[in-house]
Amino acid sequence: MAKNRRFILSKKFEGDPKQTDFSLVEVPIPQVKDKEVHFEAIAISVDPYMRALAHFAEPGITMFGEVVSKVVESRHPDYKVGDLAVGYFGWQTHYVGVPEEVDSPFGGKRKPYVLPDLHGLPPSLGLGMLGMPGNSAYFGFTEICDPKPGKTLVISGAAGAVGSHVGQIGKILGCKVIGFAGSDDKVAYLQKELKFDFAFNYKKTSVSEALKIAAPEGVDYYFDNVGGTMSSQVLSAMNEFGRAALCGAVAIYNQNPGDPPLAPAVQLTMILKQIRMEGFLVFRWLDRWFEGINKNLEWIREGKLIYKEHATKGFEKTAQAFIGMMKGDNTGKAVVLV
């Protein structure tokens, strides 16, 4: 009998995630019943949010996450064999169940959706530019920052899946784009391949000094994937009526939620400069989900968006890929190809 392989969260993380925090198990694949679908994993996403939400997860669960899967058997009218579907199936090779009952790690249920025709592009893009990260970039930047040509955009975590995408949208819309990343290779990627106007290795150049060089006129938009002291420094360099979109806070994900790290206070600066700072979850735009996918797909096909994946081959390396992503090993979207 065919087996389903799955990674179990065997204990709560303490600091950086470790291989020993996970257990790989095999269980039988159940038969498909009425209104159920058998989804077989093609690619699995590993994302920073998983570390943050794991604070609230109990050991023993199948590790959560989004997956691009192929429908191999269906007794549900919304899915046919061969469809590519994106859903929160978790770190496992097979999922059999009622689509309307798939749990979301963000709370409630989230029915998997069928991807549109990708015109020959890799299905794994459904986890990146043509999925949640891509829509986070598209809606988070355009809706919250309301960008205008000629304005200055700063991005933290700029070489990651969302940050690299936001920077490219900024260039498409006529902004001056400045990115911060954690290695010289990532800085070179941002400047040479993605055509950022400026990029800096924050481990070598302080954020404040970098912005004196790259943005003497001040910062208009800040897309924050990192949080912590870096973000305080960027906010302090913003112009009057600047806008900041808060997408992530990877700098503090490994910290104890009850003992968060301290960063310089920015409230007075925000008051005096009348800065608008807004956090978001991309699911507020669920009713426009395919608008984002189709717009990003259009830009890719026009050559205006360059996608880059950090792909790990082999399901058994999923935990390893997650651990590496949390350490910043990836440039672009981190995925596991099953």
mmCIF file of C-alpha atoms in Angstrom:
data_model
loop_
_atom_site.group_PDB
_atom_site.id
_atom_site.type_symbol
_atom_site.label_atom_id
_atom_site.label_comp_id
_atom_site.label_asym_id
_atom_site.label_seq_id
_atom_site.Cartn_x
_atom_site.Cartn_y
_atom_site.Cartn_z
ATOM 1 C CA MET A 1 0.000 0.000 0.000
ATOM 2 C CA ALA A 2 1.221 3.504 -0.860
ATOM 3 C CA LYS A 3 2.324 5.559 2.121
ATOM 4 C CA ASN A 4 1.983 9.191 3.060
ATOM 5 C CA ARG A 5 5.169 10.700 4.497
ATOM 6 C CA ARG A 6 4.739 13.592 6.874
ATOM 7 C CA PHE A 7 6.818 15.720 9.205
ATOM 8 C CA ILE A 8 5.539 15.963 12.755
ATOM 9 C CA LEU A 9 6.412 18.912 14.993
ATOM 10 C CA SER A 10 7.757 16.737 17.797
ATOM 11 C CA LYS A 11 8.577 19.522 20.263
ATOM 12 C CA LYS A 12 8.325 23.273 20.604
ATOM 13 C CA PHE A 13 11.161 25.346 19.186
ATOM 14 C CA GLU A 14 13.624 26.875 21.589
ATOM 15 C CA GLY A 15 15.556 29.592 19.760
ATOM 16 C CA ASP A 16 16.597 28.544 16.265
ATOM 17 C CA PRO A 17 14.643 25.577 14.859
ATOM 18 C CA LYS A 18 16.614 22.299 14.853
ATOM 19 C CA GLN A 19 16.327 19.039 12.945
ATOM 20 C CA THR A 20 15.530 17.258 16.213
ATOM 21 C CA ASP A 21 12.363 19.363 16.568
ATOM 22 C CA PHE A 22 10.798 17.281 13.783
ATOM 23 C CA SER A 23 9.973 13.622 13.226
ATOM 24 C CA LEU A 24 9.428 12.017 9.822
ATOM 25 C CA VAL A 25 6.693 9.359 9.871
ATOM 26 C CA GLU A 26 4.820 7.208 7.357
ATOM 27 C CA VAL A 27 1.097 6.478 7.454
ATOM 28 C CA PRO A 28 -1.288 4.747 5.014
ATOM 29 C CA ILE A 29 -3.047 6.889 2.387
ATOM 30 C CA PRO A 30 -6.813 6.580 3.025
ATOM 31 C CA GLN A 31 -9.337 5.849 0.308
ATOM 32 C CA VAL A 32 -11.137 8.812 -1.223
ATOM 33 C CA LYS A 33 -14.724 9.165 -0.010
ATOM 34 C CA ASP A 34 -17.622 11.238 -1.308
ATOM 35 C CA LYS A 35 -16.790 14.979 -1.589
ATOM 36 C CA GLU A 36 -13.108 14.255 -0.883
ATOM 37 C CA VAL A 37 -10.020 14.835 -3.013
ATOM 38 C CA HIS A 38 -6.617 13.178 -3.068
ATOM 39 C CA PHE A 39 -3.923 15.836 -3.426
ATOM 40 C CA GLU A 40 -0.333 14.731 -4.129
ATOM 41 C CA ALA A 41 2.380 17.254 -3.241
ATOM 42 C CA ILE A 42 4.576 18.729 -5.974
ATOM 43 C CA ALA A 43 6.217 21.564 -4.037
ATOM 44 C CA ILE A 44 6.157 22.621 -0.390
ATOM 45 C CA SER A 45 6.687 26.138 0.891
ATOM 46 C CA VAL A 46 8.969 27.024 3.813
ATOM 47 C CA ASP A 47 8.358 30.539 5.144
ATOM 48 C CA PRO A 48 9.397 32.742 8.073
ATOM 49 C CA TYR A 49 5.825 33.002 9.378
ATOM 50 C CA MET A 50 5.991 29.305 10.278
ATOM 51 C CA ARG A 51 8.510 30.079 13.014
ATOM 52 C CA ALA A 52 6.274 32.786 14.456
ATOM 53 C CA LEU A 53 3.076 30.717 14.419
ATOM 54 C CA ALA A 54 4.880 27.708 15.878
ATOM 55 C CA HIS A 55 4.838 29.526 19.235
ATOM 56 C CA PHE A 56 1.132 28.685 19.360
ATOM 57 C CA ALA A 57 1.284 25.129 17.972
ATOM 58 C CA GLU A 58 1.225 22.001 20.090
ATOM 59 C CA PRO A 59 3.733 19.189 19.534
ATOM 60 C CA GLY A 60 2.335 16.219 17.663
ATOM 61 C CA ILE A 61 0.731 18.112 14.788
ATOM 62 C CA THR A 62 1.689 17.688 11.154
ATOM 63 C CA MET A 63 3.907 20.724 10.504
ATOM 64 C CA PHE A 64 1.769 23.309 8.769
ATOM 65 C CA GLY A 65 2.507 25.022 5.480
ATOM 66 C CA GLU A 66 1.280 25.724 1.996
ATOM 67 C CA VAL A 67 1.675 23.173 -0.792
ATOM 68 C CA VAL A 68 1.184 23.007 -4.555
ATOM 69 C CA SER A 69 -0.393 19.637 -5.246
ATOM 70 C CA LYS A 70 -1.732 17.699 -8.178
ATOM 71 C CA VAL A 71 -5.217 16.217 -7.978
ATOM 72 C CA VAL A 72 -4.820 12.461 -8.497
ATOM 73 C CA GLU A 73 -8.376 11.441 -7.555
ATOM 74 C CA SER A 74 -11.476 13.520 -6.971
ATOM 75 C CA ARG A 75 -15.016 12.976 -5.788
ATOM 76 C CA HIS A 76 -15.627 16.721 -5.492
ATOM 77 C CA PRO A 77 -17.211 18.823 -8.284
ATOM 78 C CA ASP A 78 -14.706 21.710 -7.955
ATOM 79 C CA TYR A 79 -11.619 19.600 -8.671
ATOM 80 C CA LYS A 80 -10.695 17.353 -11.553
ATOM 81 C CA VAL A 81 -7.778 14.963 -11.991
ATOM 82 C CA GLY A 82 -4.696 16.846 -13.137
ATOM 83 C CA ASP A 83 -5.635 20.183 -11.555
ATOM 84 C CA LEU A 84 -2.862 22.031 -9.723
ATOM 85 C CA ALA A 85 -4.161 23.261 -6.384
ATOM 86 C CA VAL A 86 -2.631 25.394 -3.650
ATOM 87 C CA GLY A 87 -3.658 24.662 -0.074
ATOM 88 C CA TYR A 88 -2.496 24.398 3.525
ATOM 89 C CA PHE A 89 -1.904 20.654 3.341
ATOM 90 C CA GLY A 90 1.153 20.820 5.589
ATOM 91 C CA TRP A 91 4.479 19.065 5.314
ATOM 92 C CA GLN A 92 3.259 15.792 3.824
ATOM 93 C CA THR A 93 3.370 14.064 0.477
ATOM 94 C CA HIS A 94 -0.371 13.293 0.271
ATOM 95 C CA TYR A 95 -3.570 14.806 1.598
ATOM 96 C CA VAL A 96 -6.981 13.163 1.367
ATOM 97 C CA GLY A 97 -9.991 15.033 2.660
ATOM 98 C CA VAL A 98 -12.862 17.421 2.091
ATOM 99 C CA PRO A 99 -11.378 20.641 0.641
ATOM 100 C CA GLU A 100 -13.730 22.881 2.629
ATOM 101 C CA GLU A 101 -12.309 21.401 5.850
ATOM 102 C CA VAL A 102 -8.607 22.154 5.275
ATOM 103 C CA ASP A 103 -7.263 24.006 8.327
ATOM 104 C CA SER A 104 -5.407 27.292 7.941
ATOM 105 C CA PRO A 105 -2.509 27.935 10.352
ATOM 106 C CA PHE A 106 -3.839 31.512 10.537
ATOM 107 C CA GLY A 107 -7.141 30.282 11.947
ATOM 108 C CA GLY A 108 -10.315 28.805 10.520
ATOM 109 C CA LYS A 109 -10.620 26.836 7.304
ATOM 110 C CA ARG A 110 -9.112 27.730 3.935
ATOM 111 C CA LYS A 111 -10.353 25.882 0.864
ATOM 112 C CA PRO A 112 -7.561 25.082 -1.632
ATOM 113 C CA TYR A 113 -7.772 26.927 -4.927
ATOM 114 C CA VAL A 114 -6.921 25.748 -8.427
ATOM 115 C CA LEU A 115 -4.120 27.662 -10.123
ATOM 116 C CA PRO A 116 -4.817 29.389 -13.440
ATOM 117 C CA ASP A 117 -2.918 28.398 -16.587
ATOM 118 C CA LEU A 118 0.726 29.260 -15.838
ATOM 119 C CA HIS A 119 1.706 29.116 -19.512
ATOM 120 C CA GLY A 120 4.558 26.682 -18.901
ATOM 121 C CA LEU A 121 5.977 28.386 -15.799
ATOM 122 C CA PRO A 122 6.986 26.153 -12.860
ATOM 123 C CA PRO A 123 4.039 25.101 -10.641
ATOM 124 C CA SER A 124 6.157 26.012 -7.597
ATOM 125 C CA LEU A 125 5.571 29.681 -8.482
ATOM 126 C CA GLY A 126 2.152 29.119 -6.919
ATOM 127 C CA LEU A 127 4.024 29.277 -3.613
ATOM 128 C CA GLY A 128 6.003 32.371 -4.568
ATOM 129 C CA MET A 129 5.386 35.151 -7.065
ATOM 130 C CA LEU A 130 2.059 33.617 -8.079
ATOM 131 C CA GLY A 131 0.915 32.854 -4.542
ATOM 132 C CA MET A 132 0.873 34.238 -1.038
ATOM 133 C CA PRO A 133 4.298 36.006 -1.184
ATOM 134 C CA GLY A 134 3.475 37.543 -4.561
ATOM 135 C CA ASN A 135 0.130 38.814 -3.341
ATOM 136 C CA SER A 136 1.739 40.080 -0.128
ATOM 137 C CA ALA A 137 4.097 42.134 -2.278
ATOM 138 C CA TYR A 138 1.448 43.307 -4.723
ATOM 139 C CA PHE A 139 -1.334 44.241 -2.311
ATOM 140 C CA GLY A 140 0.812 45.144 0.692
ATOM 141 C CA PHE A 141 2.879 47.636 -1.265
ATOM 142 C CA THR A 142 0.340 49.089 -3.673
ATOM 143 C CA GLU A 143 -2.589 49.287 -1.256
ATOM 144 C CA ILE A 144 -0.823 50.444 1.920
ATOM 145 C CA CYS A 145 1.958 52.600 0.487
ATOM 146 C CA ASP A 146 -0.024 53.929 -2.507
ATOM 147 C CA PRO A 147 3.244 54.438 -4.446
ATOM 148 C CA LYS A 148 3.872 57.334 -6.809
ATOM 149 C CA PRO A 149 6.650 57.740 -9.420
ATOM 150 C CA GLY A 150 9.771 59.511 -8.221
ATOM 151 C CA LYS A 151 9.321 58.572 -4.569
ATOM 152 C CA THR A 152 11.861 56.590 -2.523
ATOM 153 C CA LEU A 153 11.171 53.042 -1.320
ATOM 154 C CA VAL A 154 13.243 51.132 1.260
ATOM 155 C CA ILE A 155 12.869 47.371 1.777
ATOM 156 C CA SER A 156 14.271 45.242 4.582
ATOM 157 C CA GLY A 157 14.825 41.553 3.889
ATOM 158 C CA ALA A 158 15.058 42.713 0.291
ATOM 159 C CA ALA A 159 16.469 39.493 -1.189
ATOM 160 C CA GLY A 160 13.699 37.294 0.188
ATOM 161 C CA ALA A 161 10.583 36.122 -1.608
ATOM 162 C CA VAL A 162 8.452 39.156 -0.744
ATOM 163 C CA GLY A 163 11.146 41.827 -0.525
ATOM 164 C CA SER A 164 12.678 41.090 -3.924
ATOM 165 C CA HIS A 165 9.203 41.191 -5.448
ATOM 166 C CA VAL A 166 8.264 44.501 -3.806
ATOM 167 C CA GLY A 167 11.473 46.090 -5.106
ATOM 168 C CA GLN A 168 10.675 45.052 -8.646
ATOM 169 C CA ILE A 169 7.144 46.412 -8.402
ATOM 170 C CA GLY A 170 8.655 49.635 -7.074
ATOM 171 C CA LYS A 171 10.827 49.883 -10.183
ATOM 172 C CA ILE A 172 7.873 49.103 -12.463
ATOM 173 C CA LEU A 173 5.929 51.950 -10.821
ATOM 174 C CA GLY A 174 8.798 54.428 -11.119
ATOM 175 C CA CYS A 175 10.140 54.501 -7.569
ATOM 176 C CA LYS A 176 13.724 54.805 -6.424
ATOM 177 C CA VAL A 177 14.392 51.460 -4.709
ATOM 178 C CA ILE A 178 16.826 50.779 -1.853
ATOM 179 C CA GLY A 179 17.242 47.296 -0.393
ATOM 180 C CA PHE A 180 18.926 45.840 2.685
ATOM 181 C CA ALA A 181 20.110 42.223 2.764
ATOM 182 C CA GLY A 182 22.487 40.094 4.804
ATOM 183 C CA SER A 183 25.268 39.109 2.389
ATOM 184 C CA ASP A 184 27.367 40.551 -0.428
ATOM 185 C CA ASP A 185 25.971 37.952 -2.850
ATOM 186 C CA LYS A 186 22.434 39.073 -2.096
ATOM 187 C CA VAL A 187 23.400 42.713 -2.525
ATOM 188 C CA ALA A 188 24.915 41.892 -5.926
ATOM 189 C CA TYR A 189 21.731 40.047 -6.921
ATOM 190 C CA LEU A 190 19.567 43.040 -5.995
ATOM 191 C CA GLN A 191 21.720 45.492 -7.914
ATOM 192 C CA LYS A 192 22.778 43.496 -10.958
ATOM 193 C CA GLU A 193 19.774 41.277 -11.640
ATOM 194 C CA LEU A 194 16.844 43.155 -10.131
ATOM 195 C CA LYS A 195 18.208 46.633 -10.904
ATOM 196 C CA PHE A 196 17.661 48.138 -7.453
ATOM 197 C CA ASP A 197 19.048 51.672 -7.355
ATOM 198 C CA PHE A 198 20.964 50.887 -4.162
ATOM 199 C CA ALA A 199 21.509 47.788 -2.031
ATOM 200 C CA PHE A 200 23.481 47.351 1.176
ATOM 201 C CA ASN A 201 24.763 44.547 3.367
ATOM 202 C CA TYR A 202 23.435 45.672 6.734
ATOM 203 C CA LYS A 203 26.087 43.542 8.451
ATOM 204 C CA LYS A 204 28.782 45.772 6.950
ATOM 205 C CA THR A 205 27.099 49.170 6.576
ATOM 206 C CA SER A 206 24.805 50.687 9.177
ATOM 207 C CA VAL A 207 21.301 51.435 8.003
ATOM 208 C CA SER A 208 21.546 55.083 9.037
ATOM 209 C CA GLU A 209 24.805 55.639 7.149
ATOM 210 C CA ALA A 210 23.516 53.789 4.088
ATOM 211 C CA LEU A 211 20.425 56.000 3.922
ATOM 212 C CA LYS A 212 22.537 59.147 4.149
ATOM 213 C CA ILE A 213 24.223 57.951 0.958
ATOM 214 C CA ALA A 214 21.260 56.480 -0.902
ATOM 215 C CA ALA A 215 18.368 58.650 0.298
ATOM 216 C CA PRO A 216 19.608 62.108 1.320
ATOM 217 C CA GLU A 217 16.171 63.372 0.315
ATOM 218 C CA GLY A 218 14.521 61.023 2.828
ATOM 219 C CA VAL A 219 12.393 57.896 2.562
ATOM 220 C CA ASP A 220 8.769 57.939 1.413
ATOM 221 C CA TYR A 221 7.819 54.260 1.627
ATOM 222 C CA TYR A 222 9.129 51.479 3.840
ATOM 223 C CA PHE A 223 8.258 47.822 3.281
ATOM 224 C CA ASP A 224 9.308 45.998 6.428
ATOM 225 C CA ASN A 225 10.026 42.263 6.528
ATOM 226 C CA VAL A 226 12.450 42.345 9.459
ATOM 227 C CA GLY A 227 11.409 44.566 12.373
ATOM 228 C CA GLY A 228 13.747 45.364 15.271
ATOM 229 C CA THR A 229 16.414 48.055 15.326
ATOM 230 C CA MET A 230 16.760 48.185 11.539
ATOM 231 C CA SER A 231 13.164 49.269 11.184
ATOM 232 C CA SER A 232 13.527 51.974 13.831
ATOM 233 C CA GLN A 233 16.441 53.407 11.869
ATOM 234 C CA VAL A 234 14.533 53.433 8.587
ATOM 235 C CA LEU A 235 11.466 55.005 10.170
ATOM 236 C CA SER A 236 13.670 57.750 11.616
ATOM 237 C CA ALA A 237 14.804 58.611 8.074
ATOM 238 C CA MET A 238 11.293 58.886 6.627
ATOM 239 C CA ASN A 239 9.754 62.009 5.185
ATOM 240 C CA GLU A 240 6.605 63.731 6.347
ATOM 241 C CA PHE A 241 3.513 61.686 5.539
ATOM 242 C CA GLY A 242 5.662 58.632 4.806
ATOM 243 C CA ARG A 243 4.004 55.219 4.720
ATOM 244 C CA ALA A 244 5.296 51.959 6.162
ATOM 245 C CA ALA A 245 3.846 48.527 5.370
ATOM 246 C CA LEU A 246 4.663 45.882 7.996
ATOM 247 C CA CYS A 247 4.749 42.449 6.376
ATOM 248 C CA GLY A 248 7.099 40.519 8.682
ATOM 249 C CA ALA A 249 9.382 40.689 11.687
ATOM 250 C CA VAL A 250 11.898 37.910 11.103
ATOM 251 C CA ALA A 251 14.420 39.552 13.453
ATOM 252 C CA ILE A 252 12.293 38.574 16.440
ATOM 253 C CA TYR A 253 10.677 35.278 15.374
ATOM 254 C CA ASN A 254 13.142 33.191 17.363
ATOM 255 C CA GLN A 255 12.584 35.265 20.515
ATOM 256 C CA ASN A 256 10.354 34.356 23.424
ATOM 257 C CA PRO A 257 7.057 36.244 22.819
ATOM 258 C CA GLY A 258 6.939 37.074 26.524
ATOM 259 C CA ASP A 259 10.370 38.701 26.416
ATOM 260 C CA PRO A 260 10.614 40.656 23.154
ATOM 261 C CA PRO A 261 13.853 42.474 22.226
ATOM 262 C CA LEU A 262 13.982 46.245 22.629
ATOM 263 C CA ALA A 263 14.452 48.685 19.756
ATOM 264 C CA PRO A 264 14.763 52.487 19.713
ATOM 265 C CA ALA A 265 11.440 54.258 20.192
ATOM 266 C CA VAL A 266 10.029 55.805 17.019
ATOM 267 C CA GLN A 267 6.694 57.148 18.230
ATOM 268 C CA LEU A 268 7.811 60.781 18.497
ATOM 269 C CA THR A 269 9.307 60.699 15.004
ATOM 270 C CA MET A 270 6.110 59.175 13.658
ATOM 271 C CA ILE A 271 3.975 61.818 15.338
ATOM 272 C CA LEU A 272 6.055 64.776 14.221
ATOM 273 C CA LYS A 273 6.355 63.484 10.641
ATOM 274 C CA GLN A 274 2.793 62.136 10.574
ATOM 275 C CA ILE A 275 3.986 58.755 9.332
ATOM 276 C CA ARG A 276 1.410 56.053 8.675
ATOM 277 C CA MET A 277 2.555 52.561 9.711
ATOM 278 C CA GLU A 278 0.233 49.634 9.051
ATOM 279 C CA GLY A 279 0.634 45.931 9.589
ATOM 280 C CA PHE A 280 -1.186 43.513 7.330
ATOM 281 C CA LEU A 281 -2.031 39.923 6.588
ATOM 282 C CA VAL A 282 -2.488 39.296 2.900
ATOM 283 C CA PHE A 283 -5.757 37.444 3.500
ATOM 284 C CA ARG A 284 -7.620 40.748 3.814
ATOM 285 C CA TRP A 285 -7.527 40.712 -0.019
ATOM 286 C CA LEU A 286 -8.878 37.182 -0.466
ATOM 287 C CA ASP A 287 -11.752 38.532 -2.535
ATOM 288 C CA ARG A 288 -9.144 39.898 -5.006
ATOM 289 C CA TRP A 289 -6.724 36.970 -4.810
ATOM 290 C CA PHE A 290 -6.693 36.156 -8.512
ATOM 291 C CA GLU A 291 -6.307 39.820 -9.413
ATOM 292 C CA GLY A 292 -2.899 39.691 -7.739
ATOM 293 C CA ILE A 293 -1.923 36.364 -9.289
ATOM 294 C CA ASN A 294 -2.930 37.456 -12.770
ATOM 295 C CA LYS A 295 -1.192 40.836 -12.515
ATOM 296 C CA ASN A 296 2.039 39.223 -11.356
ATOM 297 C CA LEU A 297 1.721 36.583 -14.085
ATOM 298 C CA GLU A 298 1.287 39.368 -16.648
ATOM 299 C CA TRP A 299 4.422 41.163 -15.408
ATOM 300 C CA ILE A 300 6.438 37.921 -15.514
ATOM 301 C CA ARG A 301 5.365 37.189 -19.073
ATOM 302 C CA GLU A 302 6.243 40.760 -20.074
ATOM 303 C CA GLY A 303 9.721 40.345 -18.585
ATOM 304 C CA LYS A 304 9.116 43.011 -15.933
ATOM 305 C CA LEU A 305 9.345 40.592 -13.014
ATOM 306 C CA ILE A 306 12.239 38.178 -12.523
ATOM 307 C CA TYR A 307 11.548 35.201 -10.293
ATOM 308 C CA LYS A 308 14.186 33.341 -8.350
ATOM 309 C CA GLU A 309 13.636 30.182 -6.350
ATOM 310 C CA HIS A 310 15.891 28.589 -3.765
ATOM 311 C CA ALA A 311 14.799 25.015 -4.438
ATOM 312 C CA THR A 312 15.654 22.032 -2.247
ATOM 313 C CA LYS A 313 15.011 18.665 -3.900
ATOM 314 C CA GLY A 314 13.567 15.832 -1.853
ATOM 315 C CA PHE A 315 10.713 15.747 0.649
ATOM 316 C CA GLU A 316 12.977 14.324 3.342
ATOM 317 C CA LYS A 317 14.933 17.620 3.301
ATOM 318 C CA THR A 318 11.932 19.811 4.146
ATOM 319 C CA ALA A 319 12.979 20.475 7.746
ATOM 320 C CA GLN A 320 16.536 21.156 6.587
ATOM 321 C CA ALA A 321 15.242 23.651 4.019
ATOM 322 C CA PHE A 322 13.161 25.425 6.664
ATOM 323 C CA ILE A 323 16.110 25.683 9.048
ATOM 324 C CA GLY A 324 18.333 27.056 6.275
ATOM 325 C CA MET A 325 15.693 29.586 5.220
ATOM 326 C CA MET A 326 15.455 30.884 8.775
ATOM 327 C CA LYS A 327 19.232 31.394 8.752
ATOM 328 C CA GLY A 328 19.011 33.392 5.512
ATOM 329 C CA ASP A 329 20.450 30.757 3.181
ATOM 330 C CA ASN A 330 17.916 31.528 0.467
ATOM 331 C CA THR A 331 17.819 34.223 -2.175
ATOM 332 C CA GLY A 332 14.278 34.477 -3.491
ATOM 333 C CA LYS A 333 11.525 32.039 -2.552
ATOM 334 C CA ALA A 334 12.510 28.938 -0.595
ATOM 335 C CA VAL A 335 10.649 25.818 -1.766
ATOM 336 C CA VAL A 336 11.019 22.065 -1.488
ATOM 337 C CA LEU A 337 10.461 20.099 -4.686
ATOM 338 C CA VAL A 338 8.870 16.810 -3.710
#
